[in-house]
């Protein structure tokens, strides 16, 4: 079953498409093309704005999957494929990250229905772009951890936020806006200083997007005062000192990349 899902079939009848974080222009050209060709466009309306799927054919079936369960969505997909149609299953962000494509693919594989995946822009990268920050810094942090705190969905012990924070890398914390106290406690337990820069990105890519900058010391109060809800991603940026071209007061300016240094030679520049 696993092999049939990952076999990269030449002609998938079902495409899982990453819609990006909310901005209708942050979907890939390929994703938009498939949506415009599909007979069934099934999108997660709680997180994907209808403008993203507005390019669907006038005669296509466009349905919001938010009130549906797995069996209901699968029945619609199955019926469309068996009638010779093409399905665009549209998910928020990137389908591989905190999505639910694995169980959908498993059901399709049981019926030998070929599927494919189109990647999308995830909210952490959209937030970094909107804030004008780099998640990696030369000689300071060269890794990014994407994670969440434990809520109704358990998190393995080794991946508890305090253990990850000890690495001192940049972090993107998803699905955790309802638990700012837990985020604060865990990051402190991981040894991050109170001055650690954090950007809370609320509904990034949507018309009501807000970027709120704070520190570990003020994170909980900021989330509560700004009324930031579940559609918020937190960028934890140890050592990141630049914002919109100005010096951030909490840290020294980081070293620059050597890539464009005049003294740095490589295969394209002597």
CSV table of C-alpha atoms in Angstrom, one decimal:
chain,number,residue,atom,x,y,z
A,1,UNK,CA,0.0,0.0,0.0
A,2,UNK,CA,2.8,2.4,0.9
A,3,UNK,CA,4.6,1.8,-2.4
A,4,UNK,CA,1.5,2.6,-4.4
A,5,UNK,CA,1.1,6.0,-2.6
A,6,UNK,CA,4.7,7.0,-3.1
A,7,UNK,CA,5.2,5.7,-6.6
A,8,UNK,CA,4.8,9.1,-8.2
A,9,UNK,CA,2.2,8.0,-10.8
A,10,UNK,CA,2.4,9.6,-14.2
A,11,UNK,CA,-1.2,10.6,-14.3
A,12,UNK,CA,-2.7,11.3,-10.8
A,13,UNK,CA,-6.5,11.8,-10.7
A,14,UNK,CA,-6.3,13.3,-7.3
A,15,UNK,CA,-4.0,16.2,-6.4
A,16,UNK,CA,-3.3,17.4,-2.9
A,17,UNK,CA,-2.5,21.1,-3.3
A,18,UNK,CA,-0.9,23.5,-0.9
A,19,UNK,CA,-2.8,26.7,-1.0
A,20,UNK,CA,-0.3,28.8,1.0
A,21,UNK,CA,-1.1,30.8,4.1
A,22,UNK,CA,-4.0,32.8,2.8
A,23,UNK,CA,-2.9,35.2,0.2
A,24,UNK,CA,-4.5,34.0,-3.1
A,25,UNK,CA,-1.3,35.0,-4.9
A,26,UNK,CA,0.9,32.7,-2.8
A,27,UNK,CA,-0.3,29.5,-4.5
A,28,UNK,CA,2.0,27.9,-7.0
A,29,UNK,CA,1.3,28.2,-10.7
A,30,UNK,CA,0.9,24.4,-10.9
A,31,UNK,CA,-1.6,24.4,-8.0
A,32,UNK,CA,-3.7,27.1,-9.6
A,33,UNK,CA,-3.6,25.3,-13.0
A,34,UNK,CA,-4.9,22.1,-11.5
A,35,UNK,CA,-7.6,23.9,-9.6
A,36,UNK,CA,-8.7,25.5,-12.9
A,37,UNK,CA,-8.9,22.1,-14.6
A,38,UNK,CA,-10.5,20.1,-11.9
A,39,UNK,CA,-14.0,18.6,-11.9
A,40,UNK,CA,-14.1,18.6,-8.1
A,41,UNK,CA,-12.4,21.3,-6.0
A,42,UNK,CA,-12.5,20.3,-2.3
A,43,UNK,CA,-11.0,22.9,-0.1
A,44,UNK,CA,-10.5,23.4,3.6
A,45,UNK,CA,-12.7,26.5,4.0
A,46,UNK,CA,-11.9,27.1,7.6
A,47,UNK,CA,-8.3,28.0,6.6
A,48,UNK,CA,-8.3,28.5,2.8
A,49,UNK,CA,-10.1,31.6,1.6
A,50,UNK,CA,-12.6,31.1,-1.3
A,51,UNK,CA,-10.5,33.5,-3.4
A,52,UNK,CA,-7.8,30.8,-3.7
A,53,UNK,CA,-10.3,28.5,-5.5
A,54,UNK,CA,-12.1,31.2,-7.5
A,55,UNK,CA,-10.2,30.1,-10.6
A,56,UNK,CA,-12.2,26.8,-10.7
A,57,UNK,CA,-14.3,26.1,-13.8
A,58,UNK,CA,-17.8,27.4,-13.7
A,59,UNK,CA,-19.2,23.9,-14.1
A,60,UNK,CA,-16.9,22.4,-11.4
A,61,UNK,CA,-18.1,21.2,-8.1
A,62,UNK,CA,-16.5,23.4,-5.4
A,63,UNK,CA,-17.1,22.2,-1.9
A,64,UNK,CA,-15.9,23.3,1.6
A,65,UNK,CA,-14.5,20.3,3.5
A,66,UNK,CA,-14.5,22.0,6.9
A,67,UNK,CA,-17.8,20.5,8.1
A,68,UNK,CA,-17.0,17.0,6.6
A,69,UNK,CA,-15.3,14.0,8.1
A,70,UNK,CA,-12.7,11.7,6.3
A,71,UNK,CA,-15.3,9.3,5.1
A,72,UNK,CA,-17.4,12.1,3.5
A,73,UNK,CA,-14.5,13.7,1.7
A,74,UNK,CA,-13.3,10.4,0.5
A,75,UNK,CA,-16.7,9.5,-0.9
A,76,UNK,CA,-16.8,12.7,-2.9
A,77,UNK,CA,-13.3,12.1,-4.2
A,78,UNK,CA,-14.0,8.5,-5.1
A,79,UNK,CA,-17.2,9.3,-6.9
A,80,UNK,CA,-15.5,12.0,-9.0
A,81,UNK,CA,-12.5,9.7,-9.9
A,82,UNK,CA,-14.7,6.8,-10.8
A,83,UNK,CA,-16.7,9.0,-13.2
A,84,UNK,CA,-13.5,10.0,-14.9
A,85,UNK,CA,-13.0,13.3,-13.2
A,86,UNK,CA,-10.0,15.2,-11.8
A,87,UNK,CA,-9.9,16.2,-8.1
A,88,UNK,CA,-8.1,19.2,-6.6
A,89,UNK,CA,-7.9,18.6,-2.8
A,90,UNK,CA,-6.8,22.0,-1.5
A,91,UNK,CA,-5.1,22.3,1.9
A,92,UNK,CA,-3.8,25.3,3.8
A,93,UNK,CA,-0.1,26.0,3.7
A,94,UNK,CA,1.9,23.0,2.7
A,95,UNK,CA,0.2,19.6,2.6
A,96,UNK,CA,3.1,17.9,4.3
A,97,UNK,CA,3.1,20.0,7.4
A,98,UNK,CA,0.4,19.5,10.0
A,99,UNK,CA,-1.9,18.3,7.3
A,100,UNK,CA,-4.1,15.2,7.0
A,101,UNK,CA,-3.0,13.8,3.7
A,102,UNK,CA,-1.5,10.5,5.0
A,103,UNK,CA,-4.9,9.0,5.9
A,104,UNK,CA,-6.5,10.3,2.7
A,105,UNK,CA,-3.7,8.8,0.6
A,106,UNK,CA,-4.1,5.5,2.4
A,107,UNK,CA,-7.8,5.3,1.5
A,108,UNK,CA,-6.9,6.2,-2.1
A,109,UNK,CA,-4.2,3.5,-2.2
A,110,UNK,CA,-6.6,0.8,-1.1
A,111,UNK,CA,-8.6,1.5,-4.2
A,112,UNK,CA,-5.6,2.0,-6.5
A,113,UNK,CA,-6.4,5.7,-7.1
A,114,UNK,CA,-3.3,7.6,-8.1
A,115,UNK,CA,-2.6,10.8,-6.4
A,116,UNK,CA,0.1,13.5,-6.4
A,117,UNK,CA,1.1,16.5,-4.2
A,118,UNK,CA,1.8,20.1,-5.1
A,119,UNK,CA,3.8,21.9,-2.3
A,120,UNK,CA,2.7,25.2,-0.9
A,121,UNK,CA,4.1,28.2,1.1
A,122,UNK,CA,3.9,27.4,4.8
A,123,UNK,CA,3.0,30.2,7.2
A,124,UNK,CA,6.4,30.3,8.9
A,125,UNK,CA,8.1,31.3,5.6
A,126,UNK,CA,5.3,33.7,4.8
A,127,UNK,CA,5.7,35.3,8.2
A,128,UNK,CA,9.5,35.6,7.8
A,129,UNK,CA,9.0,37.2,4.5
A,130,UNK,CA,6.4,39.7,5.8
A,131,UNK,CA,8.6,40.6,8.7
A,132,UNK,CA,11.7,40.9,6.6
A,133,UNK,CA,13.8,38.5,8.7
A,134,UNK,CA,16.1,35.6,8.0
A,135,UNK,CA,15.5,32.3,9.8
A,136,UNK,CA,19.2,31.4,9.4
A,137,UNK,CA,22.1,33.5,10.3
A,138,UNK,CA,25.8,32.9,9.4
A,139,UNK,CA,27.8,31.6,12.4
A,140,UNK,CA,24.8,31.9,14.7
A,141,UNK,CA,22.0,29.5,13.7
A,142,UNK,CA,21.9,27.3,10.6
A,143,UNK,CA,18.9,25.3,11.5
A,144,UNK,CA,15.2,25.8,11.8
A,145,UNK,CA,12.9,23.7,14.0
A,146,UNK,CA,9.2,23.6,13.1
A,147,UNK,CA,7.1,22.3,16.0
A,148,UNK,CA,4.1,22.8,18.3
A,149,UNK,CA,3.3,22.6,22.0
A,150,UNK,CA,1.3,19.7,23.3
A,151,UNK,CA,-2.5,20.3,23.3
A,152,UNK,CA,-5.1,17.7,22.3
A,153,UNK,CA,-2.6,16.2,20.0
A,154,UNK,CA,0.3,14.6,22.0
A,155,UNK,CA,3.9,15.5,21.4
A,156,UNK,CA,6.7,12.9,21.9
A,157,UNK,CA,8.7,13.5,25.0
A,158,UNK,CA,11.9,14.0,23.0
A,159,UNK,CA,10.1,16.8,21.1
A,160,UNK,CA,8.8,18.8,24.1
A,161,UNK,CA,9.5,22.4,23.4
A,162,UNK,CA,12.0,22.8,26.3
A,163,UNK,CA,14.3,20.1,24.8
A,164,UNK,CA,14.2,21.7,21.3
A,165,UNK,CA,14.8,25.2,22.7
A,166,UNK,CA,18.1,24.0,24.2
A,167,UNK,CA,19.5,23.8,20.7
A,168,UNK,CA,19.4,27.6,20.4
A,169,UNK,CA,18.2,27.5,16.8
A,170,UNK,CA,15.4,29.4,15.1
A,171,UNK,CA,12.0,27.9,15.7
A,172,UNK,CA,8.5,28.2,14.2
A,173,UNK,CA,5.8,27.2,16.6
A,174,UNK,CA,2.5,26.3,15.1
A,175,UNK,CA,-1.0,25.5,16.5
A,176,UNK,CA,-0.2,26.9,19.9
A,177,UNK,CA,-1.7,30.4,20.2
A,178,UNK,CA,-4.1,29.2,22.9
A,179,UNK,CA,-1.2,28.2,25.1
A,180,UNK,CA,1.1,31.3,25.4
A,181,UNK,CA,2.0,30.5,29.0
A,182,UNK,CA,3.1,27.0,28.1
A,183,UNK,CA,5.2,28.3,25.2
A,184,UNK,CA,6.8,30.9,27.6
A,185,UNK,CA,7.5,28.3,30.3
A,186,UNK,CA,8.9,25.7,27.9
A,187,UNK,CA,11.2,28.2,26.2
A,188,UNK,CA,12.5,29.4,29.6
A,189,UNK,CA,13.0,25.9,30.7
A,190,UNK,CA,15.1,25.4,27.5
A,191,UNK,CA,17.4,28.1,28.6
A,192,UNK,CA,16.5,30.9,26.2
A,193,UNK,CA,17.1,34.4,27.6
A,194,UNK,CA,14.2,36.7,28.3
A,195,UNK,CA,15.4,39.1,25.6
A,196,UNK,CA,14.9,36.4,22.9
A,197,UNK,CA,13.2,38.0,19.9
A,198,UNK,CA,9.8,36.6,18.9
A,199,UNK,CA,7.5,37.5,16.1
A,200,UNK,CA,3.9,36.5,16.5
A,201,UNK,CA,2.3,36.4,13.0
A,202,UNK,CA,-1.5,36.4,13.0
A,203,UNK,CA,-3.4,35.3,9.9
A,204,UNK,CA,-0.3,35.9,7.8
A,205,UNK,CA,-1.3,36.4,4.1
A,206,UNK,CA,-4.9,37.4,5.0
A,207,UNK,CA,-6.3,41.0,4.7
A,208,UNK,CA,-6.3,41.3,8.5
A,209,UNK,CA,-2.7,40.1,8.9
A,210,UNK,CA,-0.8,41.4,11.9
A,211,UNK,CA,2.8,41.0,12.9
A,212,UNK,CA,3.5,41.6,16.5
A,213,UNK,CA,7.1,41.7,17.8
A,214,UNK,CA,7.9,40.9,21.4
A,215,UNK,CA,10.4,39.1,23.5
A,216,UNK,CA,10.2,35.9,25.6
A,217,UNK,CA,9.7,38.1,28.7
A,218,UNK,CA,6.6,39.7,27.1
A,219,UNK,CA,5.2,36.9,25.0
A,220,UNK,CA,2.3,35.8,27.2
A,221,UNK,CA,1.1,39.4,27.9
A,222,UNK,CA,1.4,40.3,24.2
A,223,UNK,CA,-0.7,37.3,23.0
A,224,UNK,CA,-3.4,38.1,25.5
A,225,UNK,CA,-3.4,41.9,24.9
A,226,UNK,CA,-3.4,41.5,21.2
A,227,UNK,CA,-6.0,38.8,21.3
A,228,UNK,CA,-4.0,36.5,19.0
A,229,UNK,CA,-5.9,33.3,18.3
A,230,UNK,CA,-5.3,30.0,16.7
A,231,UNK,CA,-4.2,31.3,13.3
A,232,UNK,CA,-0.9,32.5,14.8
A,233,UNK,CA,2.6,31.2,14.1
A,234,UNK,CA,5.5,32.2,16.4
A,235,UNK,CA,8.9,32.8,15.1
A,236,UNK,CA,11.5,32.4,17.8
A,237,UNK,CA,14.7,34.1,16.6
A,238,UNK,CA,17.8,33.7,18.8
A,239,UNK,CA,20.5,36.1,17.7
A,240,UNK,CA,18.4,37.8,15.0
A,241,UNK,CA,19.0,41.5,15.3
A,242,UNK,CA,17.7,43.0,12.1
A,243,UNK,CA,14.2,44.3,11.4
A,244,UNK,CA,13.3,46.3,8.3
A,245,UNK,CA,16.9,47.3,7.8
A,246,UNK,CA,17.3,48.8,11.3
A,247,UNK,CA,19.3,47.6,14.3
A,248,UNK,CA,17.3,45.6,16.8
A,249,UNK,CA,18.1,46.8,20.3
A,250,UNK,CA,18.5,43.4,21.9
A,251,UNK,CA,21.4,41.9,20.0
A,252,UNK,CA,24.6,42.8,18.2
A,253,UNK,CA,24.6,42.8,14.4
A,254,UNK,CA,25.2,39.2,13.2
A,255,UNK,CA,28.0,38.3,10.8
A,256,UNK,CA,27.2,38.7,7.1
A,257,UNK,CA,27.1,35.8,4.7
A,258,UNK,CA,30.3,35.2,2.8
A,259,UNK,CA,28.6,34.3,-0.4
A,260,UNK,CA,28.8,37.8,-1.9
A,261,UNK,CA,32.1,38.8,-0.2
A,262,UNK,CA,34.6,40.0,-2.8
A,263,UNK,CA,37.2,37.7,-1.3
A,264,UNK,CA,35.1,34.6,-1.3
A,265,UNK,CA,35.7,32.6,-4.5
A,266,UNK,CA,33.5,29.7,-5.8
A,267,UNK,CA,32.7,27.9,-9.0
A,268,UNK,CA,30.9,30.9,-10.5
A,269,UNK,CA,33.3,33.6,-9.3
A,270,UNK,CA,37.1,33.6,-9.2
